[in-house]
Structures are given as C-alpha cells and as structure tokens.
Short mmCIF file of C-alpha atoms in Angstrom, two decimals:
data_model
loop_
_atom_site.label_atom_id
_atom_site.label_comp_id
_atom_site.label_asym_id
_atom_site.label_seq_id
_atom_site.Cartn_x
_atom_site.Cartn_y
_atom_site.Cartn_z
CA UNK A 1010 -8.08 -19.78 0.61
CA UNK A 1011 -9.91 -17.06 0.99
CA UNK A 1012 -8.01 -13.48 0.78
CA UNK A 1013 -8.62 -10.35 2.46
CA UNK A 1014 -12.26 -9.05 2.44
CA UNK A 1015 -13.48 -5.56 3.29
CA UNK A 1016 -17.32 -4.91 3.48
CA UNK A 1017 -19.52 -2.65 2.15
CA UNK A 1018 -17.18 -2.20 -1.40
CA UNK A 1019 -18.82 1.03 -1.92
CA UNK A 1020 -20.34 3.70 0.29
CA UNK A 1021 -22.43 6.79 0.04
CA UNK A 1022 -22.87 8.91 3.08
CA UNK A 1023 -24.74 12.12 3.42
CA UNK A 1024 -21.84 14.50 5.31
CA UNK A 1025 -21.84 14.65 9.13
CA UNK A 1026 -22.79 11.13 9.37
CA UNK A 1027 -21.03 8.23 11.04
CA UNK A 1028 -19.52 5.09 8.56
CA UNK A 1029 -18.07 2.04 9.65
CA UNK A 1030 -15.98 -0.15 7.34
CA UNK A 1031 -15.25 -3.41 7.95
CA UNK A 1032 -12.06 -5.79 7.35
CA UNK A 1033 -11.76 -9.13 7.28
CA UNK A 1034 -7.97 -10.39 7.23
CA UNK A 1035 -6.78 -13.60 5.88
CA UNK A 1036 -7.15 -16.63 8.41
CA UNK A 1037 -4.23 -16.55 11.20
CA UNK A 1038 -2.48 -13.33 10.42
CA UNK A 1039 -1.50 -11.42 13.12
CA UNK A 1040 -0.43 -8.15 11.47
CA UNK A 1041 -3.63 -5.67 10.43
CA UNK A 1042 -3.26 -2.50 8.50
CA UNK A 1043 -5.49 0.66 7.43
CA UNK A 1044 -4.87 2.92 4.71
CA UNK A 1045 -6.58 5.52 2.48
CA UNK A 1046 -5.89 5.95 -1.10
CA UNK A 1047 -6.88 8.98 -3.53
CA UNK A 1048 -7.22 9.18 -6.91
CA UNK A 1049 -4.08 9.17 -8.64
CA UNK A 1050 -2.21 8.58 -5.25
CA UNK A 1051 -0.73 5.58 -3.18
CA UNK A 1052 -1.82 4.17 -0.24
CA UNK A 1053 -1.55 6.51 2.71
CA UNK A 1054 -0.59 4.44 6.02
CA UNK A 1055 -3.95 5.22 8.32
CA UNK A 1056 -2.98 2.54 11.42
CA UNK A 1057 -1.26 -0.51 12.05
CA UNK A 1058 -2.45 -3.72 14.36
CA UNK A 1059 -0.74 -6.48 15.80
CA UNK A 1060 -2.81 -8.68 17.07
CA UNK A 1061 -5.69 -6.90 18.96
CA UNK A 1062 -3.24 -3.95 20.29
CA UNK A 1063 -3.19 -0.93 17.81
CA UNK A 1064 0.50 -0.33 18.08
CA UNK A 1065 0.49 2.34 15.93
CA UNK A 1066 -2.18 5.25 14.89
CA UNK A 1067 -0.25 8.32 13.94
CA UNK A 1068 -1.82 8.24 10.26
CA UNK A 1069 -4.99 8.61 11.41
CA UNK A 1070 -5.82 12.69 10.64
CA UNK A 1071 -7.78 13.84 12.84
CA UNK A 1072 -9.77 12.31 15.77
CA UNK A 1073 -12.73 11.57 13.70
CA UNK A 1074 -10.77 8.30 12.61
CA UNK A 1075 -10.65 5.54 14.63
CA UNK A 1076 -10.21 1.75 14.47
CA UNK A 1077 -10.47 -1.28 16.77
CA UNK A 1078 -9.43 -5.22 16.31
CA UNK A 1079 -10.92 -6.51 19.67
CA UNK A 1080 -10.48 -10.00 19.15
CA UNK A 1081 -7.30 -9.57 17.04
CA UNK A 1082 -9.30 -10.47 13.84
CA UNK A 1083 -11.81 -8.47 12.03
CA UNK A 1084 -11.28 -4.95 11.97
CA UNK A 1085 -13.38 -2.08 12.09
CA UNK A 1086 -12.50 1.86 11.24
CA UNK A 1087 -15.09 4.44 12.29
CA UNK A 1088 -14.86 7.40 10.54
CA UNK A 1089 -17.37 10.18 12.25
CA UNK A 1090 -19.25 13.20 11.11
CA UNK A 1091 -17.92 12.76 8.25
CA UNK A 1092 -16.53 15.55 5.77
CA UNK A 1093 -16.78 15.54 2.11
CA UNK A 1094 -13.08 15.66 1.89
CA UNK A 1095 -13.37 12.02 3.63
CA UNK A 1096 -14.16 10.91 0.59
CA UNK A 1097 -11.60 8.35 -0.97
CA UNK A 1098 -10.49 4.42 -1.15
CA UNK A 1099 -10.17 3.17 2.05
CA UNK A 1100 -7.67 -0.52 2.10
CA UNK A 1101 -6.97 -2.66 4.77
CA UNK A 1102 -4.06 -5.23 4.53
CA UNK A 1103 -2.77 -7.96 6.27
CA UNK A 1104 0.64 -9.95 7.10
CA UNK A 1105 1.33 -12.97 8.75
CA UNK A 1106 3.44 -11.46 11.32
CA UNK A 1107 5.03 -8.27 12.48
CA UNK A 1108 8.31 -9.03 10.58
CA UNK A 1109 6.51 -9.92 7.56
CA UNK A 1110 7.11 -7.00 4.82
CA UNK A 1111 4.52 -8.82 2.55
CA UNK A 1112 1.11 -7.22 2.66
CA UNK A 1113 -1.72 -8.37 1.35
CA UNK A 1114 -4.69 -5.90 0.16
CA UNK A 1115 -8.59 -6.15 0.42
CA UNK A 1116 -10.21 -4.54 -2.63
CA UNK A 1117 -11.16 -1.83 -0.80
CA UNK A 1118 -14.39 0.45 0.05
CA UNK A 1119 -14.94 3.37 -1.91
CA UNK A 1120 -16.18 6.00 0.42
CA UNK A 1121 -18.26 9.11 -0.94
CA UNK A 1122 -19.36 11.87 0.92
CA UNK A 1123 -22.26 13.75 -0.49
CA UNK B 800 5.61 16.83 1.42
CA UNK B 801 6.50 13.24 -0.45
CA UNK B 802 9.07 10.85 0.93
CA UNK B 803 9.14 7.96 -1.64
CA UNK B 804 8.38 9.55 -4.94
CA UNK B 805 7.76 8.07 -8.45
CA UNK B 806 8.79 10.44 -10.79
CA UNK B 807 7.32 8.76 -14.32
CA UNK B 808 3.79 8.86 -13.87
CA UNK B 809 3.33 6.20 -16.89
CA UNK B 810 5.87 3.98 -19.30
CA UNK B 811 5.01 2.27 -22.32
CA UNK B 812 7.66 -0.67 -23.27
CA UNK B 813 7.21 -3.19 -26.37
CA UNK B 814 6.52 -6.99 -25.73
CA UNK B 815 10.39 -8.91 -25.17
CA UNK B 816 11.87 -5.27 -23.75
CA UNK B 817 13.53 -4.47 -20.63
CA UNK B 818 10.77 -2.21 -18.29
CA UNK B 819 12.62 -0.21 -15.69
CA UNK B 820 10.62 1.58 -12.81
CA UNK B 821 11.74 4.00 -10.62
CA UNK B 822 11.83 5.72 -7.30
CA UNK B 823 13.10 8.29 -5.37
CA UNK B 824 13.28 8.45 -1.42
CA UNK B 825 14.56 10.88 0.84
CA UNK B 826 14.76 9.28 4.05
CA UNK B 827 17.39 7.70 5.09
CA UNK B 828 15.95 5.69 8.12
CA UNK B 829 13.82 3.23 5.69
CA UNK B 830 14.85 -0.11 5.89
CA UNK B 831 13.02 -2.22 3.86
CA UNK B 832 11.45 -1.16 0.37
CA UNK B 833 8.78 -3.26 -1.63
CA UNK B 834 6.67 -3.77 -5.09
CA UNK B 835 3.52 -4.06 -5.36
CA UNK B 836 1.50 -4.38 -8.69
CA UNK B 837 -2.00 -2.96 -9.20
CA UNK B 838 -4.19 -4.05 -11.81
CA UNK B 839 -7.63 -2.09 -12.18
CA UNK B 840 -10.44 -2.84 -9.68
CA UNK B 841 -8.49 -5.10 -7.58
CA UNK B 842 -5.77 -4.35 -4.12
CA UNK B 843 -2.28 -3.94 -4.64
CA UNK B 844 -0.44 -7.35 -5.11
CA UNK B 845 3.21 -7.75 -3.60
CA UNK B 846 5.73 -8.32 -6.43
CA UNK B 847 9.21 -8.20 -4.65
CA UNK B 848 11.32 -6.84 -1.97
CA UNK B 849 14.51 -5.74 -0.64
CA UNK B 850 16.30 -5.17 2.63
CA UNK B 851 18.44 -1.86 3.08
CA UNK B 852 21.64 -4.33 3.42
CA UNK B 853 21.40 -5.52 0.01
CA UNK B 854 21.57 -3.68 -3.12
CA UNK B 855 20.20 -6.78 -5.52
CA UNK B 856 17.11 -9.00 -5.30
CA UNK B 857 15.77 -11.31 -7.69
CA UNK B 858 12.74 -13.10 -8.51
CA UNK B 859 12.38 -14.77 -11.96
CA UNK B 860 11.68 -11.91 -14.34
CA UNK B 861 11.51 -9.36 -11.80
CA UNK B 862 14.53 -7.38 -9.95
CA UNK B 863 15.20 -4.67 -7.60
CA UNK B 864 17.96 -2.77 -7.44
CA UNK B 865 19.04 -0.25 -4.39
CA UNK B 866 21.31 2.45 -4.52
CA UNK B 867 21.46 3.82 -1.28
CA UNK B 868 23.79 6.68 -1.60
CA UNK B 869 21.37 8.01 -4.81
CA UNK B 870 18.54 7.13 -2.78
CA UNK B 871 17.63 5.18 -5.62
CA UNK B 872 15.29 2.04 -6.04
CA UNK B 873 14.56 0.62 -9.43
CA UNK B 874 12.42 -2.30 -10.67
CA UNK B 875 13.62 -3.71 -13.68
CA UNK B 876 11.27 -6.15 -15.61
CA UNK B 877 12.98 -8.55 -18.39
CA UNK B 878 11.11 -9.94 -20.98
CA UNK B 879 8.18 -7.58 -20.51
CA UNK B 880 4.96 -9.57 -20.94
CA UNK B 881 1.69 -7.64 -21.98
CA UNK B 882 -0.12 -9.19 -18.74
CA UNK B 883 2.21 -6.75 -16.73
CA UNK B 884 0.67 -4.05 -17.40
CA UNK B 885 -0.29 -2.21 -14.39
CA UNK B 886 0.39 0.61 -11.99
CA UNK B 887 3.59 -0.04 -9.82
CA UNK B 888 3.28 1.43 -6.16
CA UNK B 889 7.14 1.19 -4.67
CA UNK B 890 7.09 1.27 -0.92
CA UNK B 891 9.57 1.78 2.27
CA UNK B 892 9.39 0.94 6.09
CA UNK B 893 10.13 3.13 8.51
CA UNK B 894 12.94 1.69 10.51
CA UNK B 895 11.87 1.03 14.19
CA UNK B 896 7.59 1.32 12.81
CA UNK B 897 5.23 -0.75 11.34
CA UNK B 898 4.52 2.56 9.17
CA UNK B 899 5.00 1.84 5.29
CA UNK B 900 5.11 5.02 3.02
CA UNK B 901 4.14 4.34 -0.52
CA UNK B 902 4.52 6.77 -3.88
CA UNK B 903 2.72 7.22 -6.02
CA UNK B 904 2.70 5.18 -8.49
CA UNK B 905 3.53 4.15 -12.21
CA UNK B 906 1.66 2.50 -15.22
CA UNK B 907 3.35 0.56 -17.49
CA UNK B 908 1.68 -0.48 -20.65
CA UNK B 909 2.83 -3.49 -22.48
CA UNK B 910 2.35 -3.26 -25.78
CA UNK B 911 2.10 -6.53 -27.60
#
C-alpha cells in the first residue's frame, strides 16, 4: 500500500512569496500531522488534524502558517510571504486514529527561501 | 528551551554489541514516549513505544526502558546489526494533546 506522500519534494521560493505544500496521508487514517524539521534538529510539532477539524495549531509560529484538511484527507499548509528563515524540512504524518501513538512520515518537502 | 533532549549527538557500537540510546525529558505531564528510526533521505520510521505506566517494553531486538523519577528513557539495541545504523529521534506526548515533542536526535553507526 501506498505510504504517506507529500508533493512538491523540493521547493525554491523567491522571499515574500506564497508556497503551498501538499500531503497525502495513507488511505483511511483519520489522524493528520504537520511538522518542520531543521538541520541537525527533530521534528518540531507545526499542527495536528483529526479528521477534517484542526484540533490543534499552537505550533504554528506565526500567522503566516496555516493548514486546512477540508475533506478530512489531503492536507494542505500555506505558508505566506515567506521569510528566508522559513526555510527548512517540512513533514507531515499520519495515524490511524487519535489514540494511535504510531506515526507515519512522508519524505518531506525541502523548502528554500532565496 | 528543549523538553526531550538527546544528549549523545552520535554512537558508534561494533557488530553483536549492546547499543544504548538515550534521553532526557523534563516534563512530567508526557505520557507516552516513542522511537523512531531515520535513515538518510527517507521520513522517520516508528521503532517502539512505551506508556508512562510501564517502565519495560519489548520488541524483538529492540527495548525501551523508562525511569520516571530520572526522567530517563533509554533504547537499548541487542545484537546490533550494521543495517541499524541511523539517527534515533525519541519522542513524548503531551498528556491531554495530540502535541508530540521530539529531540533531537542520535546516530548510531554500526560498524561491521
């Protein structure tokens, strides 16, 4: 089966632009996470979905950010005007349900901001 | 200011040896810490987990220990196999959230 899939793998942006990455969850699960990752660093929780409701946005940094799952599948985060400090690994994951502590990771789009 | 912290940034153990990972949290509202594995160019993979009501979990090679007075979580990896080498993420839940911190991370090298 088909994992979790995250479109485009790399980006290049020219700052004060507007990106939009996309993430595609494995097939029937419910639970729908964002996160950004630096060099060197873990993942950094960004927001958290359960089903279409975004139950939970507090790792978002700054209004820029923001994310929608309107039919409680595919994902999209918006990142606008974007800054060079933007720049970074951005991972979505997905888990069966909400009480499921197993995650599973897309490979992630690389975000650069020239 | 880092809440789950890996304090061994790499760890090189010999084919057949015992590879221990470690971390460090200081909150004491987590209630549910993970693995995950990381090979190059790829997501983090889950590896193994652990509720804050146990202190033991095992899964075939792999097991996690919790001490929650230390605020200590170790993975310990027995016989060490030159496919694990990776970087180790460990991770906690914030009790009552869907929020998972994560630290930052350890390679282990394998060496055959």
């Amino acid at each position: 089966g088909a994992g979790v899939s995250q479109s485009p793998r790399y980006k290049v942006t020219k700052r004060g632009q507007d990106v939009a990455l996309r993430c595609d969850p494995i097939s029937g699960h419910v639970s729908l996470y964002w996160y950004r990752q630096a060099l060197g660093q873990g993942p950094e929780f960004l927001t958290y979905f359960n089903y279409e409701a975004q139950q939970d946005k507090s790792g978002l940094p700054n209004d820029r950010f923001s994310a929608e799952r309107p039919e409680g599948s595919i994902s999209t985060l918006t990142i606008q005007r974007t800054e060079q400090r933007d720049s970074a690994m951005y991972r979505c994951a997905s888990s069966l349900a909400s009480n499921s502590y197993e995650q599973y990771f897309g490979p992630g789009t690389r975000l650069t901001v020239t | 200011d880092q809440q789950v912290k890996q304090n061994s940034p790499s760890l090189s153990v010999q084919e057949g040896r015992i590879s221990i990972l470690n971390c460090d949290y200081t909150n004491s509202m987590f209630d549910y810490f993970l693995w995950y594995k990381k090979y190059p160019a790829e997501g983090p993979t889950f590896l193994i987990s652990i509720s804050s009501i146990k202190d033991k979990n095992e899964d075939g090679r792999f097991t996690v220990f919790l001490n929650k007075s230390a605020k200590h979580l170790s993975l310990h990896i027995v016989p060490s196999q030159p496919g694990d080498s990776a970087v180790y993420f460990c991770a906690a839940k914030d009790s009552g959230t869907y929020k998972y911190i994560f630290g930052t991370g350890t390679r282990l090298k394998v060496l055959a």
